[in-house]
Amino acid sequence: MDLDRFFKKGELIPAIVIEDGTNEVLMLAYMNRESLQKTLETGYTWFWSRSRQELWNKGATSGHLQKVVSIHTDCDDDTLLVKVIQTGAACHTGNHSCFYTQIYGG
């Protein structure tokens, strides 16, 4: 697969990670070519850490792995939707999802 189509607008592509079965949004992270390739090769999520400027295998140290079920792209090939089987918490805070703080609505 030619991965270049996903990186026409820049070196990073947003990856929205959702849980298999519930479709709950777990997190948003970024992938570069190498992390996307590693994700495709291993079947587990790899991301590019913008703060540490390095590859990051989700769950490698915490054990909170993300087994990839499917990956879809949007109509512009500039965002990925990654469906995973989540082991443990997706968020580094210990919450299941990173989206646990409500700022508007009921």
Coordinates of N, CA and C in Angstrom, one line a residue:
M1 N 0.8 -1.2 0.0 CA 0.0 0.0 0.0 C 0.9 1.2 0.0
D2 N 0.5 2.2 -0.8 CA 1.3 3.5 -0.9 C 0.7 4.4 0.2
L3 N 1.5 4.6 1.2 CA 1.1 5.5 2.3 C 1.2 7.0 2.0
D4 N 1.8 7.3 0.9 CA 2.0 8.8 0.6 C 0.7 9.5 0.5
R5 N -0.3 8.9 0.1 CA -1.6 9.6 -0.1 C -2.1 10.2 1.2
F6 N -1.7 9.6 2.4 CA -2.2 10.1 3.7 C -1.3 11.3 4.2
F7 N -0.3 11.6 3.5 CA 0.7 12.6 4.0 C 0.9 13.7 3.0
K8 N -0.1 14.0 2.2 CA 0.1 15.0 1.2 C 0.0 16.4 1.9
K9 N -0.7 16.5 3.0 CA -0.9 17.8 3.7 C 0.1 18.0 4.8
G10 N 0.9 17.0 5.1 CA 1.9 17.2 6.2 C 2.5 15.9 6.6
E11 N 3.4 15.9 7.6 CA 4.1 14.7 8.0 C 3.3 13.9 9.0
L12 N 2.2 14.5 9.6 CA 1.4 13.8 10.6 C -0.1 13.7 10.1
I13 N -0.7 12.7 10.5 CA -2.1 12.5 10.2 C -2.8 12.2 11.5
P14 N -4.0 12.9 11.8 CA -4.7 12.6 13.0 C -5.3 11.2 12.9
A15 N -5.3 10.5 14.0 CA -5.9 9.1 14.1 C -6.9 9.1 15.3
I16 N -8.2 9.0 15.0 CA -9.2 8.9 16.0 C -9.3 7.5 16.3
V17 N -9.2 7.1 17.6 CA -9.2 5.7 18.1 C -10.5 5.5 18.8
I18 N -11.3 4.5 18.2 CA -12.6 4.1 18.8 C -12.5 2.7 19.3
E19 N -13.4 2.3 20.2 CA -13.5 1.0 20.8 C -14.4 0.1 20.0
D20 N -13.9 -1.1 19.6 CA -14.7 -2.1 18.9 C -15.9 -2.5 19.8
G21 N -17.0 -2.6 19.2 CA -18.2 -3.0 19.9 C -19.1 -1.8 20.4
T22 N -18.5 -0.8 21.0 CA -19.2 0.4 21.5 C -19.1 1.6 20.6
N23 N -18.0 1.7 19.8 CA -17.7 2.9 19.0 C -17.4 4.1 19.9
E24 N -17.1 3.9 21.2 CA -16.7 5.0 22.0 C -15.4 5.6 21.6
V25 N -15.3 6.9 21.5 CA -14.1 7.6 21.1 C -13.2 7.5 22.3
L26 N -12.0 6.9 22.1 CA -11.1 6.7 23.2 C -10.0 7.7 23.3
M27 N -9.5 8.1 22.1 CA -8.4 9.1 22.1 C -8.2 9.6 20.7
L28 N -7.4 10.7 20.6 CA -6.9 11.2 19.3 C -5.4 11.3 19.5
A29 N -4.8 10.7 18.5 CA -3.3 10.8 18.4 C -2.9 11.0 17.0
Y30 N -1.6 11.1 16.8 CA -1.1 11.4 15.4 C -0.1 10.3 15.0
M31 N -0.2 10.0 13.7 CA 0.7 9.0 13.1 C 1.5 9.7 12.0
N32 N 2.8 9.2 11.9 CA 3.6 9.6 10.7 C 3.7 8.3 9.9
R33 N 4.4 8.4 8.8 CA 4.5 7.2 7.9 C 5.0 6.0 8.6
E34 N 6.0 6.2 9.4 CA 6.6 5.0 10.1 C 5.7 4.4 11.1
S35 N 5.0 5.2 11.9 CA 4.0 4.7 12.9 C 2.8 4.0 12.2
L36 N 2.4 4.5 11.1 CA 1.3 3.9 10.4 C 1.8 2.6 9.8
Q37 N 3.0 2.5 9.3 CA 3.5 1.3 8.8 C 3.6 0.2 9.9
K38 N 4.1 0.6 11.0 CA 4.3 -0.3 12.1 C 2.9 -0.8 12.6
T39 N 1.9 0.1 12.6 CA 0.6 -0.3 13.0 C 0.1 -1.4 12.1
L40 N 0.2 -1.2 10.8 CA -0.2 -2.1 9.8 C 0.5 -3.4 9.9
E41 N 1.8 -3.4 10.1 CA 2.6 -4.6 10.2 C 2.4 -5.4 11.5
T42 N 2.1 -4.7 12.6 CA 2.0 -5.4 13.9 C 0.6 -5.7 14.3
G43 N -0.4 -4.9 13.9 CA -1.7 -5.1 14.3 C -2.0 -4.4 15.6
Y44 N -1.1 -3.6 16.1 CA -1.2 -2.9 17.4 C -0.9 -1.4 17.0
T45 N -1.5 -0.5 17.8 CA -1.3 0.9 17.5 C 0.1 1.5 17.8
W46 N 0.6 2.3 16.9 CA 1.8 3.0 17.0 C 1.5 4.4 16.7
F47 N 2.0 5.4 17.4 CA 1.8 6.8 17.1 C 3.1 7.6 17.1
W48 N 3.0 8.8 16.7 CA 4.1 9.7 16.8 C 3.8 10.7 18.0
S49 N 4.7 10.7 19.0 CA 4.5 11.6 20.1 C 5.1 13.0 19.7
R50 N 4.2 13.9 19.6 CA 4.6 15.3 19.3 C 5.4 15.9 20.4
S51 N 5.1 15.6 21.7 CA 5.9 16.2 22.8 C 7.3 15.6 22.9
R52 N 7.3 14.3 22.8 CA 8.6 13.6 22.9 C 9.4 13.4 21.6
Q53 N 8.7 13.7 20.5 CA 9.4 13.6 19.2 C 9.9 12.2 18.9
E54 N 9.1 11.2 19.2 CA 9.5 9.8 19.0 C 8.3 8.9 18.8
L55 N 8.6 7.7 18.2 CA 7.5 6.7 18.0 C 7.1 6.2 19.4
W56 N 5.8 5.9 19.4 CA 5.2 5.4 20.7 C 4.2 4.3 20.4
N57 N 4.5 3.2 21.0 CA 3.7 2.0 20.9 C 2.7 2.0 22.1
K58 N 1.4 2.3 21.8 CA 0.4 2.5 22.8 C 0.4 1.2 23.7
G59 N 0.6 1.4 25.0 CA 0.5 0.2 25.9 C 1.8 -0.5 26.1
A60 N 2.8 -0.2 25.5 CA 4.1 -0.9 25.6 C 4.6 -0.9 27.0
T61 N 4.4 0.2 27.7 CA 4.9 0.2 29.1 C 3.8 0.0 30.1
S62 N 2.6 0.5 29.8 CA 1.4 0.3 30.7 C 0.7 -1.0 30.6
G63 N 0.9 -1.7 29.5 CA 0.1 -2.9 29.3 C -1.3 -2.6 28.7
H64 N -1.6 -1.4 28.5 CA -3.0 -1.0 28.0 C -2.9 -1.0 26.5
L65 N -2.8 -2.1 25.9 CA -2.6 -2.3 24.5 C -3.9 -2.0 23.7
Q66 N -3.7 -1.7 22.4 CA -4.8 -1.5 21.5 C -4.6 -2.4 20.3
K67 N -5.4 -3.5 20.2 CA -5.3 -4.4 19.1 C -6.2 -3.8 18.0
V68 N -5.6 -3.6 16.8 CA -6.4 -3.0 15.7 C -7.3 -4.0 15.1
V69 N -8.6 -3.6 15.0 CA -9.6 -4.3 14.3 C -9.8 -3.9 12.9
S70 N -9.8 -2.5 12.7 CA -9.9 -2.0 11.3 C -9.4 -0.5 11.3
I71 N -9.0 -0.1 10.1 CA -8.6 1.3 9.9 C -9.3 1.8 8.7
H72 N -10.0 3.0 8.9 CA -10.7 3.6 7.8 C -10.1 5.0 7.6
T73 N -10.2 5.5 6.4 CA -9.8 6.9 6.1 C -11.0 7.7 5.8
D74 N -10.9 9.0 6.0 CA -12.0 9.9 5.6 C -11.9 10.2 4.1
C75 N -12.9 10.9 3.6 CA -13.0 11.1 2.1 C -11.8 11.9 1.5
D76 N -11.1 12.6 2.4 CA -9.9 13.4 1.9 C -8.6 12.7 2.2
D77 N -8.6 11.5 2.7 CA -7.4 10.8 3.1 C -6.5 11.6 4.0
D78 N -7.1 12.4 4.9 CA -6.3 13.2 5.8 C -6.6 13.0 7.3
T79 N -7.5 12.0 7.6 CA -7.8 11.6 9.0 C -8.0 10.1 9.0
L80 N -7.5 9.4 10.0 CA -7.8 8.0 10.1 C -8.7 7.7 11.3
L81 N -9.6 6.7 11.1 CA -10.4 6.2 12.2 C -10.0 4.8 12.5
V82 N -9.4 4.6 13.7 CA -8.8 3.3 14.0 C -9.7 2.6 15.1
K83 N -10.3 1.5 14.7 CA -11.1 0.7 15.6 C -10.2 -0.3 16.3
V84 N -10.3 -0.4 17.7 CA -9.4 -1.2 18.4 C -10.2 -2.0 19.5
I85 N -9.5 -3.1 19.9 CA -9.9 -3.8 21.2 C -9.0 -3.2 22.2
Q86 N -9.5 -2.5 23.2 CA -8.7 -1.8 24.2 C -8.5 -2.7 25.4
T87 N -7.3 -2.8 25.8 CA -7.0 -3.5 27.1 C -6.7 -2.4 28.1
G88 N -7.5 -2.4 29.2 CA -7.3 -1.4 30.2 C -7.7 0.0 29.7
A89 N -7.1 1.0 30.3 CA -7.5 2.4 30.1 C -6.8 2.9 28.8
A90 N -7.5 3.7 28.0 CA -6.8 4.3 26.9 C -6.1 5.6 27.2
C91 N -6.6 6.3 28.3 CA -6.0 7.6 28.7 C -4.9 7.4 29.7
H92 N -3.9 8.2 29.6 CA -2.7 8.1 30.5 C -3.2 8.5 31.9
T93 N -4.4 9.1 32.1 CA -4.8 9.5 33.4 C -5.5 8.3 34.2
G94 N -5.7 7.2 33.4 CA -6.3 6.0 34.0 C -7.8 5.9 33.6
N95 N -8.3 7.0 33.0 CA -9.7 6.9 32.5 C -9.8 6.0 31.3
H96 N -10.9 5.4 31.1 CA -11.1 4.5 29.9 C -10.9 5.3 28.6
S97 N -11.5 6.5 28.5 CA -11.4 7.3 27.4 C -10.7 8.6 27.8
C98 N -10.1 9.3 26.8 CA -9.5 10.6 27.1 C -10.5 11.7 27.1
F99 N -11.7 11.4 26.6 CA -12.8 12.4 26.5 C -13.8 12.2 27.7
Y100 N -13.3 12.5 28.9 CA -14.2 12.3 30.1 C -14.5 13.7 30.7
T101 N -14.0 14.8 30.2 CA -14.3 16.1 30.8 C -15.4 16.8 29.9
Q102 N -16.6 17.0 30.4 CA -17.6 17.7 29.7 C -17.5 19.2 29.9
I103 N -17.5 20.0 28.8 CA -17.4 21.5 29.0 C -18.7 22.2 28.5
Y104 N -19.7 21.4 27.9 CA -20.9 22.1 27.5 C -22.0 21.0 27.4
G105 N -23.2 21.4 27.6 CA -24.4 20.5 27.3 C -24.7 19.7 28.5
G106 N -25.8 19.0 28.3 CA -26.3 18.1 29.4 C -26.2 16.7 29.0

